[in-house]
Short mmCIF file of C-alpha atoms in Angstrom, two decimals:
data_model
loop_
_atom_site.label_atom_id
_atom_site.label_comp_id
_atom_site.label_asym_id
_atom_site.label_seq_id
_atom_site.Cartn_x
_atom_site.Cartn_y
_atom_site.Cartn_z
CA MET A 11 41.33 -7.40 -14.11
CA THR A 12 40.29 -6.95 -17.73
CA ALA A 13 38.95 -3.62 -18.96
CA ARG A 14 35.59 -5.23 -19.63
CA PRO A 15 34.94 -7.71 -16.84
CA THR A 16 32.18 -10.30 -17.02
CA ILE A 17 29.85 -9.92 -14.07
CA GLY A 18 27.57 -12.88 -13.42
CA VAL A 19 24.16 -12.73 -11.77
CA LEU A 20 23.21 -15.67 -9.56
CA ALA A 21 20.06 -16.89 -11.31
CA LEU A 22 18.58 -19.41 -8.86
CA GLN A 23 15.63 -17.13 -8.20
CA GLY A 24 14.67 -13.46 -7.99
CA ASP A 25 14.97 -10.33 -10.12
CA VAL A 26 17.91 -11.49 -12.23
CA ALA A 27 16.96 -9.72 -15.47
CA GLU A 28 16.89 -6.28 -13.81
CA HIS A 29 20.50 -6.62 -12.62
CA VAL A 30 21.62 -7.90 -16.02
CA HIS A 31 19.96 -4.88 -17.62
CA VAL A 32 21.74 -2.36 -15.35
CA LEU A 33 25.12 -4.06 -15.80
CA GLU A 34 24.72 -4.14 -19.60
CA GLY A 35 24.00 -0.42 -19.46
CA LEU A 36 27.34 0.05 -17.68
CA GLY A 37 29.14 -1.82 -20.44
CA THR A 38 30.20 -4.96 -18.58
CA GLY A 39 29.85 -8.49 -19.90
CA THR A 40 27.08 -10.39 -18.13
CA ALA A 41 26.18 -14.03 -17.56
CA LYS A 42 23.48 -15.88 -15.68
CA VAL A 43 24.98 -18.22 -13.10
CA LEU A 44 22.98 -21.39 -12.50
CA SER A 45 25.76 -23.87 -11.79
CA ALA A 46 29.32 -24.18 -10.52
CA ASP A 47 30.48 -24.40 -14.17
CA HIS A 48 28.90 -21.05 -14.97
CA LEU A 49 30.61 -19.54 -11.94
CA ASP A 50 34.02 -20.38 -13.42
CA THR A 51 33.33 -18.08 -16.38
CA VAL A 52 32.73 -14.85 -14.45
CA ASP A 53 35.06 -12.26 -12.90
CA ALA A 54 32.57 -11.03 -10.34
CA LEU A 55 29.04 -11.78 -9.19
CA VAL A 56 25.79 -10.09 -8.23
CA ILE A 57 23.45 -11.99 -5.89
CA PRO A 58 20.01 -10.52 -6.59
CA GLY A 59 16.94 -10.00 -4.45
CA GLY A 60 14.49 -12.83 -4.01
CA GLU A 61 13.78 -15.19 -1.15
CA SER A 62 17.00 -15.83 0.76
CA THR A 63 15.77 -19.12 2.24
CA THR A 64 14.78 -20.44 -1.18
CA MET A 65 18.00 -19.21 -2.79
CA SER A 66 20.13 -20.75 -0.05
CA LYS A 67 18.30 -24.08 -0.26
CA LEU A 68 18.71 -24.28 -4.03
CA ALA A 69 22.39 -23.24 -3.87
CA VAL A 70 23.08 -26.13 -1.47
CA ARG A 71 20.94 -28.59 -3.45
CA TYR A 72 22.61 -27.75 -6.77
CA GLY A 73 26.15 -27.84 -5.40
CA LEU A 74 26.75 -24.12 -5.80
CA MET A 75 27.21 -23.15 -2.16
CA ASP A 76 30.72 -24.55 -1.77
CA ALA A 77 31.80 -23.18 -5.15
CA LEU A 78 30.52 -19.72 -4.15
CA ARG A 79 32.35 -19.85 -0.82
CA LYS A 80 35.57 -20.83 -2.54
CA ARG A 81 35.37 -17.97 -5.04
CA VAL A 82 34.65 -15.48 -2.24
CA VAL A 83 37.64 -16.73 -0.24
CA ASP A 84 39.76 -16.41 -3.40
CA GLY A 85 38.79 -12.73 -3.66
CA MET A 86 36.01 -12.59 -6.27
CA PRO A 87 34.07 -9.30 -5.87
CA VAL A 88 30.40 -9.88 -5.04
CA TYR A 89 27.51 -7.46 -4.63
CA GLY A 90 24.39 -8.68 -2.83
CA THR A 91 20.99 -6.93 -2.76
CA CYS A 92 18.39 -7.81 -0.11
CA ALA A 93 18.42 -11.64 -0.20
CA GLY A 94 21.93 -11.26 -1.62
CA MET A 95 22.95 -9.27 1.47
CA ILE A 96 21.79 -12.17 3.64
CA MET A 97 23.77 -14.60 1.48
CA LEU A 98 26.96 -12.57 2.08
CA ALA A 99 26.48 -12.32 5.85
CA ASP A 100 28.64 -14.35 8.21
CA ARG A 101 25.73 -14.45 10.67
CA VAL A 102 21.92 -14.38 10.09
CA LEU A 103 19.11 -13.78 12.58
CA GLY A 104 15.49 -14.64 11.83
CA GLY A 105 16.30 -17.15 9.10
CA THR A 106 15.26 -20.79 8.99
CA ALA A 107 17.10 -23.36 11.12
CA ASP A 108 18.84 -24.94 8.14
CA GLN A 109 19.63 -21.67 6.32
CA GLU A 110 23.22 -21.54 5.07
CA THR A 111 24.98 -18.50 3.69
CA VAL A 112 28.00 -17.93 1.49
CA GLY A 113 29.37 -15.49 4.05
CA GLY A 114 32.38 -13.25 3.58
CA ILE A 115 31.21 -10.02 5.20
CA ASP A 116 31.80 -9.92 8.95
CA MET A 117 28.28 -8.82 9.85
CA THR A 118 25.10 -9.97 11.54
CA VAL A 119 22.02 -9.49 9.35
CA ARG A 120 18.43 -9.76 10.53
CA ARG A 121 16.16 -11.25 7.88
CA ASN A 122 12.81 -9.49 7.16
CA ALA A 123 13.82 -6.97 9.83
CA PHE A 124 11.70 -4.18 8.36
CA GLY A 125 8.61 -6.42 8.37
CA ARG A 126 6.33 -8.17 5.92
CA GLN A 127 5.26 -6.82 2.52
CA THR A 128 2.68 -4.33 3.83
CA GLU A 129 5.57 -2.64 5.66
CA SER A 130 7.83 -2.55 2.59
CA PHE A 131 8.71 1.02 1.63
CA GLU A 132 10.90 3.38 -0.38
CA THR A 133 12.89 6.29 0.98
CA GLY A 134 15.94 8.42 0.20
CA VAL A 135 19.27 7.16 1.61
CA ARG A 136 22.72 8.81 1.41
CA ILE A 137 25.31 6.29 0.29
CA ASP A 138 29.08 6.84 0.64
CA GLY A 139 30.98 6.75 -2.62
CA ILE A 140 28.18 7.66 -5.06
CA GLY A 141 27.86 11.42 -4.50
CA GLN A 142 25.69 13.57 -2.25
CA ASP A 143 22.27 12.99 -3.83
CA PRO A 144 20.21 10.56 -1.79
CA PHE A 145 19.53 7.23 -3.47
CA ASP A 146 15.86 6.32 -3.87
CA ALA A 147 16.02 3.00 -2.05
CA VAL A 148 13.27 0.37 -2.38
CA PHE A 149 13.06 -1.94 0.66
CA ILE A 150 11.04 -5.14 0.17
CA ARG A 151 10.60 -7.46 3.18
CA ALA A 152 14.09 -6.17 3.71
CA PRO A 153 16.87 -7.16 6.12
CA TRP A 154 19.04 -4.76 8.09
CA VAL A 155 22.54 -5.12 9.50
CA GLU A 156 22.59 -5.41 13.28
CA ALA A 157 26.33 -5.55 13.85
CA VAL A 158 29.53 -5.28 11.82
CA GLY A 159 33.11 -6.31 12.46
CA PRO A 160 36.12 -3.93 12.31
CA GLN A 161 36.88 -4.72 8.63
CA VAL A 162 33.46 -3.58 7.44
CA SER A 163 32.76 -0.04 6.16
CA VAL A 164 29.21 1.18 6.63
CA LEU A 165 28.08 2.94 3.43
CA GLY A 166 24.54 3.92 4.36
CA ARG A 167 21.93 4.03 7.11
CA VAL A 168 18.26 4.81 7.54
CA PRO A 169 16.93 6.42 10.73
CA GLY A 170 16.49 3.93 13.55
CA PRO A 171 15.59 3.84 17.22
CA ASP A 172 18.78 5.68 18.20
CA GLU A 173 20.94 8.33 16.57
CA ALA A 174 23.15 5.81 14.76
CA GLY A 175 20.23 4.50 12.71
CA ARG A 176 19.94 1.15 10.95
CA ILE A 177 22.77 0.00 8.69
CA VAL A 178 21.49 -0.78 5.18
CA ALA A 179 24.64 -0.66 3.01
CA VAL A 180 28.11 -2.09 3.72
CA ARG A 181 31.41 -2.96 2.08
CA GLN A 182 34.27 -5.22 3.09
CA GLY A 183 37.05 -5.29 0.49
CA GLY A 184 35.54 -6.54 -2.77
CA LEU A 185 32.26 -7.52 -1.13
CA MET A 186 29.37 -5.06 -1.03
CA ALA A 187 25.78 -5.45 0.15
CA THR A 188 22.60 -3.35 0.36
CA SER A 189 19.29 -4.08 2.12
CA PHE A 190 17.47 -2.43 -0.77
CA HIS A 191 17.08 -2.91 -4.51
CA PRO A 192 18.95 -0.42 -6.74
CA GLU A 193 18.10 -2.59 -9.76
CA LEU A 194 14.44 -1.50 -9.50
CA THR A 195 15.03 2.24 -9.71
CA GLY A 196 16.85 3.05 -12.96
CA ASP A 197 19.61 4.79 -10.92
CA ALA A 198 22.85 2.98 -11.78
CA ARG A 199 25.17 4.73 -9.27
CA ILE A 200 25.49 1.81 -6.85
CA HIS A 201 26.09 -0.70 -9.64
CA ARG A 202 28.68 1.70 -11.08
CA LEU A 203 30.45 1.75 -7.72
CA PHE A 204 30.52 -2.05 -7.78
CA VAL A 205 31.87 -2.13 -11.33
CA ASP A 206 34.63 0.28 -10.19
CA ILE A 207 35.41 -2.10 -7.31
CA VAL A 208 35.57 -5.00 -9.77
CA LYS A 209 37.96 -3.02 -12.00
CA GLY A 210 40.08 -2.14 -8.99
CA HIS A 211 39.27 1.58 -9.28
CA ALA A 212 37.43 1.93 -5.98
CA MET B 23 3.42 7.19 -11.85
CA GLN B 24 -0.14 6.10 -11.14
CA VAL B 25 -1.81 4.79 -14.22
CA SER B 26 -4.96 6.53 -15.29
CA GLY B 27 -8.11 4.85 -16.44
CA GLU B 28 -10.14 3.81 -13.45
CA GLN B 29 -13.13 2.57 -15.40
CA GLY B 30 -14.47 -0.66 -14.02
CA LEU B 31 -13.68 0.14 -10.40
CA ALA B 32 -16.31 -0.22 -7.74
CA PRO B 33 -17.83 3.23 -7.07
CA ASN B 34 -18.55 2.51 -3.42
CA GLN B 35 -15.19 1.14 -2.47
CA PRO B 36 -13.38 3.42 0.00
CA LYS B 37 -10.61 5.44 -1.61
CA LYS B 38 -7.03 5.00 -0.67
CA ARG B 39 -5.92 6.45 2.61
CA GLU B 40 -3.82 9.44 1.51
CA PRO B 41 -0.99 10.03 1.80
CA THR B 42 0.60 6.58 1.73
CA THR B 43 3.15 7.58 4.28
CA VAL B 44 3.54 5.88 7.64
CA ALA B 45 6.32 5.28 10.08
CA THR B 46 7.41 1.64 10.27
CA ASN B 47 8.22 0.03 13.57
CA ALA B 48 11.85 0.18 12.68
CA THR B 49 12.33 3.85 12.02
CA ASN B 50 11.35 7.04 13.73
CA THR B 51 10.92 9.03 10.54
CA SER B 52 7.69 9.61 8.69
CA ASP B 53 9.08 9.80 5.17
CA ASN B 54 8.91 6.12 4.32
CA ALA B 55 6.43 5.61 1.48
CA VAL B 56 4.67 2.24 1.74
CA GLY B 57 2.45 0.58 -0.86
CA THR B 58 3.89 2.54 -3.78
CA GLN B 59 3.73 1.13 -7.28
CA ARG B 60 7.45 0.45 -7.16
CA VAL B 61 7.26 -1.33 -3.81
CA LYS B 62 4.36 -3.50 -5.01
CA ARG B 63 5.78 -4.34 -8.43
CA GLY B 64 9.20 -4.78 -6.84
CA MET B 65 7.79 -7.49 -4.58
CA ALA B 66 6.39 -9.25 -7.65
CA GLU B 67 9.82 -9.03 -9.33
CA GLN B 68 11.43 -10.82 -6.38
CA LEU B 69 9.21 -13.87 -6.92
CA LYS B 70 10.37 -14.42 -10.50
CA ASN B 71 11.93 -17.78 -11.41
CA GLY B 72 10.37 -19.26 -8.26
CA VAL B 73 7.36 -21.56 -7.89
CA ILE B 74 4.27 -20.52 -5.91
CA MET B 75 2.37 -23.47 -4.50
CA ASP B 76 -1.25 -23.82 -3.29
CA VAL B 77 -1.44 -25.16 0.28
CA VAL B 78 -4.40 -25.77 2.59
CA THR B 79 -2.63 -26.59 5.88
CA PRO B 80 0.51 -25.46 7.74
CA GLU B 81 1.94 -28.96 7.16
CA GLN B 82 1.58 -28.59 3.39
CA ALA B 83 3.10 -25.13 3.61
CA LYS B 84 6.18 -26.63 5.29
CA ILE B 85 6.47 -29.29 2.58
CA ALA B 86 6.25 -26.59 -0.09
CA GLU B 87 8.87 -24.42 1.63
CA ASP B 88 11.23 -27.37 2.08
CA ALA B 89 10.85 -28.25 -1.60
CA GLY B 90 12.02 -24.75 -2.56
CA ALA B 91 8.76 -22.87 -3.17
CA VAL B 92 9.33 -19.11 -3.28
CA ALA B 93 5.90 -18.42 -1.77
CA VAL B 94 2.77 -20.32 -0.77
CA MET B 95 -0.86 -19.57 -1.66
CA ALA B 96 -3.05 -20.22 1.37
CA LEU B 97 -6.55 -21.41 0.55
CA GLU B 98 -9.31 -23.49 2.08
CA ARG B 99 -9.62 -26.04 -0.70
CA VAL B 100 -7.43 -26.57 -3.74
CA PRO B 101 -9.25 -25.87 -7.03
CA ALA B 102 -9.73 -29.58 -7.78
CA ASP B 103 -11.73 -29.92 -4.55
CA ILE B 104 -13.66 -26.71 -5.16
CA ARG B 105 -14.65 -28.27 -8.47
CA LYS B 106 -15.63 -31.54 -6.85
CA ASP B 107 -17.48 -30.11 -3.84
CA GLY B 108 -19.30 -27.27 -5.57
CA GLY B 109 -20.97 -24.54 -3.53
CA VAL B 110 -19.64 -21.03 -2.95
CA ALA B 111 -15.86 -20.78 -2.58
CA ARG B 112 -14.68 -17.89 -0.39
CA MET B 113 -11.65 -16.38 1.32
CA SER B 114 -10.06 -18.76 3.84
CA ASP B 115 -10.61 -18.77 7.58
CA PRO B 116 -8.23 -16.23 9.20
CA ASP B 117 -7.12 -18.91 11.70
CA MET B 118 -5.94 -21.06 8.81
CA ILE B 119 -4.07 -18.14 7.24
CA ASP B 120 -2.45 -17.24 10.57
CA GLY B 121 -1.38 -20.88 10.96
CA ILE B 122 0.32 -20.87 7.56
CA VAL B 123 1.95 -17.46 8.15
CA GLU B 124 3.35 -18.89 11.41
CA ALA B 125 4.52 -22.13 9.80
CA VAL B 126 6.76 -20.72 7.05
CA SER B 127 9.22 -17.88 6.58
CA ILE B 128 8.63 -17.44 2.83
CA PRO B 129 5.93 -14.98 1.64
CA VAL B 130 2.30 -16.01 2.03
CA MET B 131 -0.36 -15.19 -0.56
CA ALA B 132 -4.10 -15.72 -0.21
CA LYS B 133 -7.14 -15.53 -2.49
CA VAL B 134 -10.15 -13.26 -2.42
CA ARG B 135 -13.28 -13.38 -4.57
CA ILE B 136 -13.38 -11.09 -7.60
CA GLY B 137 -14.70 -7.70 -6.45
CA HIS B 138 -14.78 -8.61 -2.75
CA PHE B 139 -12.77 -5.69 -1.40
CA VAL B 140 -13.71 -6.45 2.20
CA GLU B 141 -12.15 -9.91 2.00
CA ALA B 142 -9.08 -8.08 0.68
CA GLN B 143 -9.15 -5.63 3.61
CA VAL B 144 -9.30 -8.61 5.98
CA LEU B 145 -6.34 -10.34 4.34
CA GLU B 146 -4.32 -7.13 4.36
CA SER B 147 -5.01 -6.73 8.09
CA LEU B 148 -3.78 -10.30 8.64
CA GLY B 149 -0.46 -9.32 7.08
CA VAL B 150 -0.44 -11.54 3.98
CA ASP B 151 2.26 -10.53 1.50
CA PHE B 152 0.22 -10.74 -1.73
CA ILE B 153 -3.47 -11.09 -2.60
CA ASP B 154 -4.82 -13.09 -5.54
CA GLU B 155 -8.14 -11.68 -6.78
CA SER B 156 -9.09 -15.03 -8.16
CA GLU B 157 -11.64 -16.52 -10.52
CA VAL B 158 -11.16 -19.85 -8.71
CA LEU B 159 -13.35 -18.48 -5.91
CA THR B 160 -16.98 -17.59 -6.59
CA PRO B 161 -17.16 -13.96 -7.85
CA ALA B 162 -18.66 -11.45 -5.42
CA ASP B 163 -19.26 -8.68 -7.96
CA GLU B 164 -20.28 -9.15 -11.56
CA ALA B 165 -19.54 -5.58 -12.61
CA TYR B 166 -16.40 -4.40 -10.81
CA HIS B 167 -13.04 -5.76 -9.85
CA ILE B 168 -11.31 -4.48 -6.70
CA ASP B 169 -9.67 -1.03 -6.82
CA LYS B 170 -6.23 -2.39 -6.07
CA TRP B 171 -4.62 1.06 -5.83
CA ALA B 172 -6.53 1.47 -2.57
CA PHE B 173 -4.39 -1.19 -0.86
CA THR B 174 -0.87 -1.30 0.54
CA VAL B 175 -0.57 -5.03 -0.18
CA PRO B 176 0.13 -5.96 -3.83
CA PHE B 177 -2.33 -7.97 -5.95
CA VAL B 178 -2.03 -10.61 -8.65
CA CYS B 179 -4.94 -11.14 -11.08
CA GLY B 180 -5.70 -13.69 -13.75
CA ALA B 181 -6.07 -12.92 -17.44
CA THR B 182 -6.98 -14.87 -20.56
CA ASN B 183 -5.80 -12.21 -23.02
CA LEU B 184 -3.89 -8.94 -23.19
CA GLY B 185 -6.91 -6.63 -22.83
CA GLU B 186 -7.92 -8.34 -19.62
CA ALA B 187 -4.34 -8.18 -18.31
CA LEU B 188 -4.11 -4.44 -19.03
CA ARG B 189 -7.45 -3.69 -17.41
CA ARG B 190 -6.24 -5.43 -14.26
CA ILE B 191 -2.97 -3.47 -14.36
CA ALA B 192 -4.98 -0.25 -14.76
CA GLU B 193 -6.84 -1.24 -11.58
CA GLY B 194 -3.52 -1.62 -9.78
CA ALA B 195 -2.50 -5.29 -10.17
CA ALA B 196 1.25 -5.73 -9.56
CA MET B 197 1.43 -9.13 -11.25
CA ILE B 198 -0.56 -10.94 -13.94
CA ARG B 199 -0.97 -14.69 -14.26
CA SER B 200 -2.63 -16.65 -17.01
CA LYS B 201 -5.94 -18.01 -15.75
CA GLY B 202 -5.66 -21.38 -17.39
CA GLU B 203 -8.34 -23.70 -16.09
CA ALA B 204 -7.60 -24.32 -12.43
CA GLY B 205 -8.16 -27.70 -10.83
CA THR B 206 -8.14 -29.66 -14.07
CA GLY B 207 -4.52 -30.78 -14.30
CA ASN B 208 -4.90 -29.88 -17.97
CA VAL B 209 -2.49 -27.27 -19.26
CA VAL B 210 -4.25 -26.52 -22.55
CA GLU B 211 -6.02 -23.35 -21.37
CA ALA B 212 -2.90 -21.93 -19.72
CA THR B 213 -1.11 -22.49 -23.03
CA ARG B 214 -3.88 -20.72 -24.92
CA HIS B 215 -3.78 -17.73 -22.55
CA MET B 216 0.01 -17.39 -22.57
CA ARG B 217 0.10 -17.55 -26.36
CA SER B 218 -2.71 -15.04 -26.60
CA ILE B 219 -1.14 -12.50 -24.20
CA ASN B 220 2.33 -12.72 -25.72
CA GLY B 221 1.04 -12.82 -29.29
CA GLU B 222 -0.92 -9.62 -28.73
CA ILE B 223 2.10 -7.94 -27.10
CA LYS B 224 4.18 -8.77 -30.18
CA ARG B 225 1.50 -7.34 -32.43
CA LEU B 226 1.45 -4.06 -30.46
CA GLY B 227 5.16 -3.67 -31.18
CA THR B 228 4.43 -3.46 -34.91
CA LEU B 229 1.85 -0.67 -34.66
CA ASP B 230 2.31 3.06 -35.24
CA GLU B 231 0.77 5.78 -33.09
CA PRO B 232 -2.71 6.03 -34.69
CA GLU B 233 -2.92 2.24 -34.72
CA LEU B 234 -2.10 2.13 -31.00
CA PHE B 235 -5.12 4.33 -30.28
CA GLY B 236 -7.20 1.82 -32.23
CA ALA B 237 -5.58 -1.06 -30.36
CA ALA B 238 -6.41 0.55 -27.00
CA LYS B 239 -10.02 0.74 -28.08
CA GLU B 240 -10.06 -2.90 -29.21
CA LEU B 241 -8.30 -4.05 -26.06
CA ARG B 242 -10.63 -1.92 -23.90
CA ALA B 243 -7.58 -0.75 -21.97
CA PRO B 244 -6.11 2.69 -21.19
CA TYR B 245 -4.02 4.07 -24.05
CA GLU B 246 -1.07 4.96 -21.75
CA ILE B 247 -0.63 1.34 -20.70
CA VAL B 248 -1.10 0.05 -24.25
CA LYS B 249 1.64 2.41 -25.43
CA GLU B 250 3.92 1.41 -22.56
CA VAL B 251 3.52 -2.28 -23.43
CA ALA B 252 4.20 -1.56 -27.11
CA GLN B 253 7.45 0.22 -26.15
CA LEU B 254 8.60 -2.31 -23.54
CA GLY B 255 7.68 -5.38 -25.59
CA LYS B 256 6.35 -6.91 -22.38
CA LEU B 257 3.91 -6.16 -19.58
CA PRO B 258 5.00 -3.48 -17.06
CA VAL B 259 4.51 -6.10 -14.31
CA PRO B 260 5.71 -9.72 -14.07
CA LEU B 261 3.72 -12.31 -16.05
CA PHE B 262 3.35 -15.73 -14.44
CA SER B 263 1.36 -18.75 -15.55
CA ALA B 264 -1.29 -20.67 -13.64
CA GLY B 265 -4.20 -23.01 -14.12
CA GLY B 266 -3.53 -26.64 -14.97
CA VAL B 267 0.23 -27.06 -14.42
CA ALA B 268 0.66 -30.64 -13.12
CA THR B 269 4.08 -31.87 -14.25
CA PRO B 270 7.67 -30.56 -14.47
CA ALA B 271 7.31 -30.47 -18.24
CA ASP B 272 4.14 -28.36 -17.93
CA ALA B 273 6.04 -25.84 -15.83
CA ALA B 274 8.90 -25.70 -18.34
CA LEU B 275 6.40 -25.34 -21.20
CA MET B 276 4.94 -22.25 -19.54
CA ARG B 277 8.42 -20.78 -19.07
CA GLN B 278 9.32 -21.41 -22.70
CA LEU B 279 6.05 -19.74 -23.71
CA GLY B 280 7.20 -16.62 -21.88
CA ALA B 281 5.98 -16.98 -18.28
CA GLN B 282 8.45 -15.62 -15.74
CA SER B 283 7.35 -18.37 -13.40
CA VAL B 284 4.42 -20.57 -12.41
CA PHE B 285 1.73 -21.08 -9.81
CA VAL B 286 0.97 -24.74 -9.11
CA GLY B 287 -2.40 -25.40 -7.53
CA SER B 288 -3.91 -28.84 -7.22
CA GLY B 289 -1.04 -30.39 -9.19
CA ILE B 290 1.23 -30.96 -6.21
CA PHE B 291 -0.92 -31.97 -3.27
CA LYS B 292 -3.32 -34.00 -5.43
CA SER B 293 -0.44 -36.15 -6.66
CA GLY B 294 1.06 -39.36 -5.26
CA ASP B 295 4.28 -37.88 -3.80
CA PRO B 296 3.81 -34.12 -3.20
CA ALA B 297 7.29 -33.40 -1.78
CA LYS B 298 9.05 -35.06 -4.68
CA ARG B 299 6.80 -33.52 -7.32
CA ALA B 300 7.17 -30.07 -5.75
CA ASP B 301 10.96 -30.36 -5.87
CA ALA B 302 10.83 -31.60 -9.47
CA ILE B 303 8.63 -28.68 -10.57
CA VAL B 304 11.00 -26.21 -8.87
CA GLN B 305 13.94 -27.69 -10.78
CA ALA B 306 12.11 -27.79 -14.10
CA THR B 307 11.02 -24.17 -13.67
CA LEU B 308 14.62 -23.11 -13.12
CA HIS B 309 16.21 -25.29 -15.82
CA TYR B 310 13.34 -24.91 -18.26
CA GLU B 311 15.64 -24.78 -21.26
CA ASP B 312 17.48 -27.98 -20.35
CA PRO B 313 15.54 -31.10 -21.44
CA ALA B 314 18.07 -33.38 -19.72
CA VAL B 315 17.24 -31.84 -16.34
CA ILE B 316 13.51 -32.00 -17.03
CA ALA B 317 13.86 -35.67 -18.00
CA ARG B 318 15.83 -36.46 -14.87
CA VAL B 319 13.40 -34.80 -12.48
CA SER B 320 10.39 -36.33 -14.25
CA ARG B 321 11.45 -39.89 -13.37
CA GLY B 322 9.64 -41.85 -10.67
CA LEU B 323 7.36 -39.06 -9.52
CA GLY B 324 4.46 -41.41 -8.85
CA GLU B 325 0.96 -40.65 -9.90
CA ALA B 326 0.11 -37.21 -11.29
CA MET B 327 -3.27 -35.74 -10.43
CA VAL B 328 -6.05 -37.17 -12.52
CA GLY B 329 -6.72 -34.63 -15.24
CA ILE B 330 -10.01 -33.43 -16.66
CA ASN B 331 -10.63 -33.18 -20.36
CA LEU B 332 -11.83 -29.62 -20.99
CA ASP B 333 -14.51 -30.90 -23.40
CA ASP B 334 -16.14 -32.55 -20.38
CA LEU B 335 -16.67 -29.21 -18.63
CA SER B 336 -19.79 -27.16 -19.23
CA ASP B 337 -19.45 -23.39 -19.53
CA SER B 338 -20.60 -22.91 -15.94
CA GLN B 339 -17.80 -25.22 -14.78
CA ARG B 340 -15.13 -23.11 -16.48
CA TYR B 341 -13.51 -20.61 -14.14
CA ALA B 342 -11.58 -18.71 -16.81
CA GLY B 343 -14.78 -16.99 -17.97
CA ARG B 344 -15.17 -15.33 -14.56
CA GLY B 345 -13.96 -11.75 -14.60
CA TRP B 346 -13.71 -9.80 -17.83
#
């Protein structure tokens, strides 16, 4: 991996500019990915928040879904936030009947699990690998992870119905996903962790 | 940070339930903060680059979702019909809103009359994801807009110029859209409003501190927000465009004029082939800088909605003048 990787942001829909802004602040190259051709030019990818059903539909319609799956299989690091977490899940609950995902992380994600917008919230969450200070996590119509396979490391949880809590941050190899939106907070620690993963330092 | 400057808010409207802290169904803690500025504006950010479509039935909502809409706006009549039918236009029937919420999995927005905070309370209780305090409906209050800080659900409001946009943001709006002239299929007013808002933002960037105080006075907006806009070079909330978008090229025009996305009202379901036009507008909104894509998706769309020449509208028929 080069010292200054180019990290693309999937730009089909959602808060693309916010991710680009954080990544630029961390000194990586950035690119907006709208097509399979664009995807060829990047070393790694962020799939932003937005509407997962819309994003999935457009990725299929514009011929990006297969290209994304191929890059993931070939080992491209990808970080997904909220809708992006759903896109990286091998299994989705509460989606639409025709909803496809890129997959890659052996997990079951429940879409809109925390409820509609009036139930959206922010709260502090401890995340493995970014230091002790809780991360101010913004959850918007957010998903949670219901189950993970043996290859998946859980990086963060919020309190849930039992002691284990709800899983809201995971990593499997070069793939990382959070239920919440670090790009909205001005705290770059989670993006920095991803950049370290991309550079092979974490 | 809550923005100061609550002038123009209804004095009798109940204040926000403090603190804004509740337990969600999913967690057993009580430290989840709902309805914060960041949660509301964050929701608006998620809708960027996507198209929001007016729908009046669950069937239309499905068509919009299948075409790739990022959200639907539930209302009783599209603006073109409100124009045609006349009378008082109000919030939709809760049964209709429930039906649309049931029909789709994307976010659902709905409109309330300007100043009608009880309609807004009703919509919030129904669980809509976003409220549009809209000039397309008949205003309920000629002096005050809704105190939007008092709600957990985020609001979008229309604006014709920067001062109006900043007053709405001061009242708690999490998104601004150009008003345009809804239900006309004529994009000229939306163009005027986008150029006005962005032109004034550019001008703010050239001003020094004393001049910014003067600008706040001229704009009739709180100084803190005026200064923030001058520093950011953009609004602190997403700016969308609405009011007259009828074709893929109209949508791309709004994007090139600086809108982060578009609302399409009568333009889709008043056209010959709504599903195809909806899909075409989604593509043009995304690929707004690529004329080849816009050309391709503009082919064979069938009849566009019949437009109205703005010169044929009297002042009382213009919705953009509602609100201030």
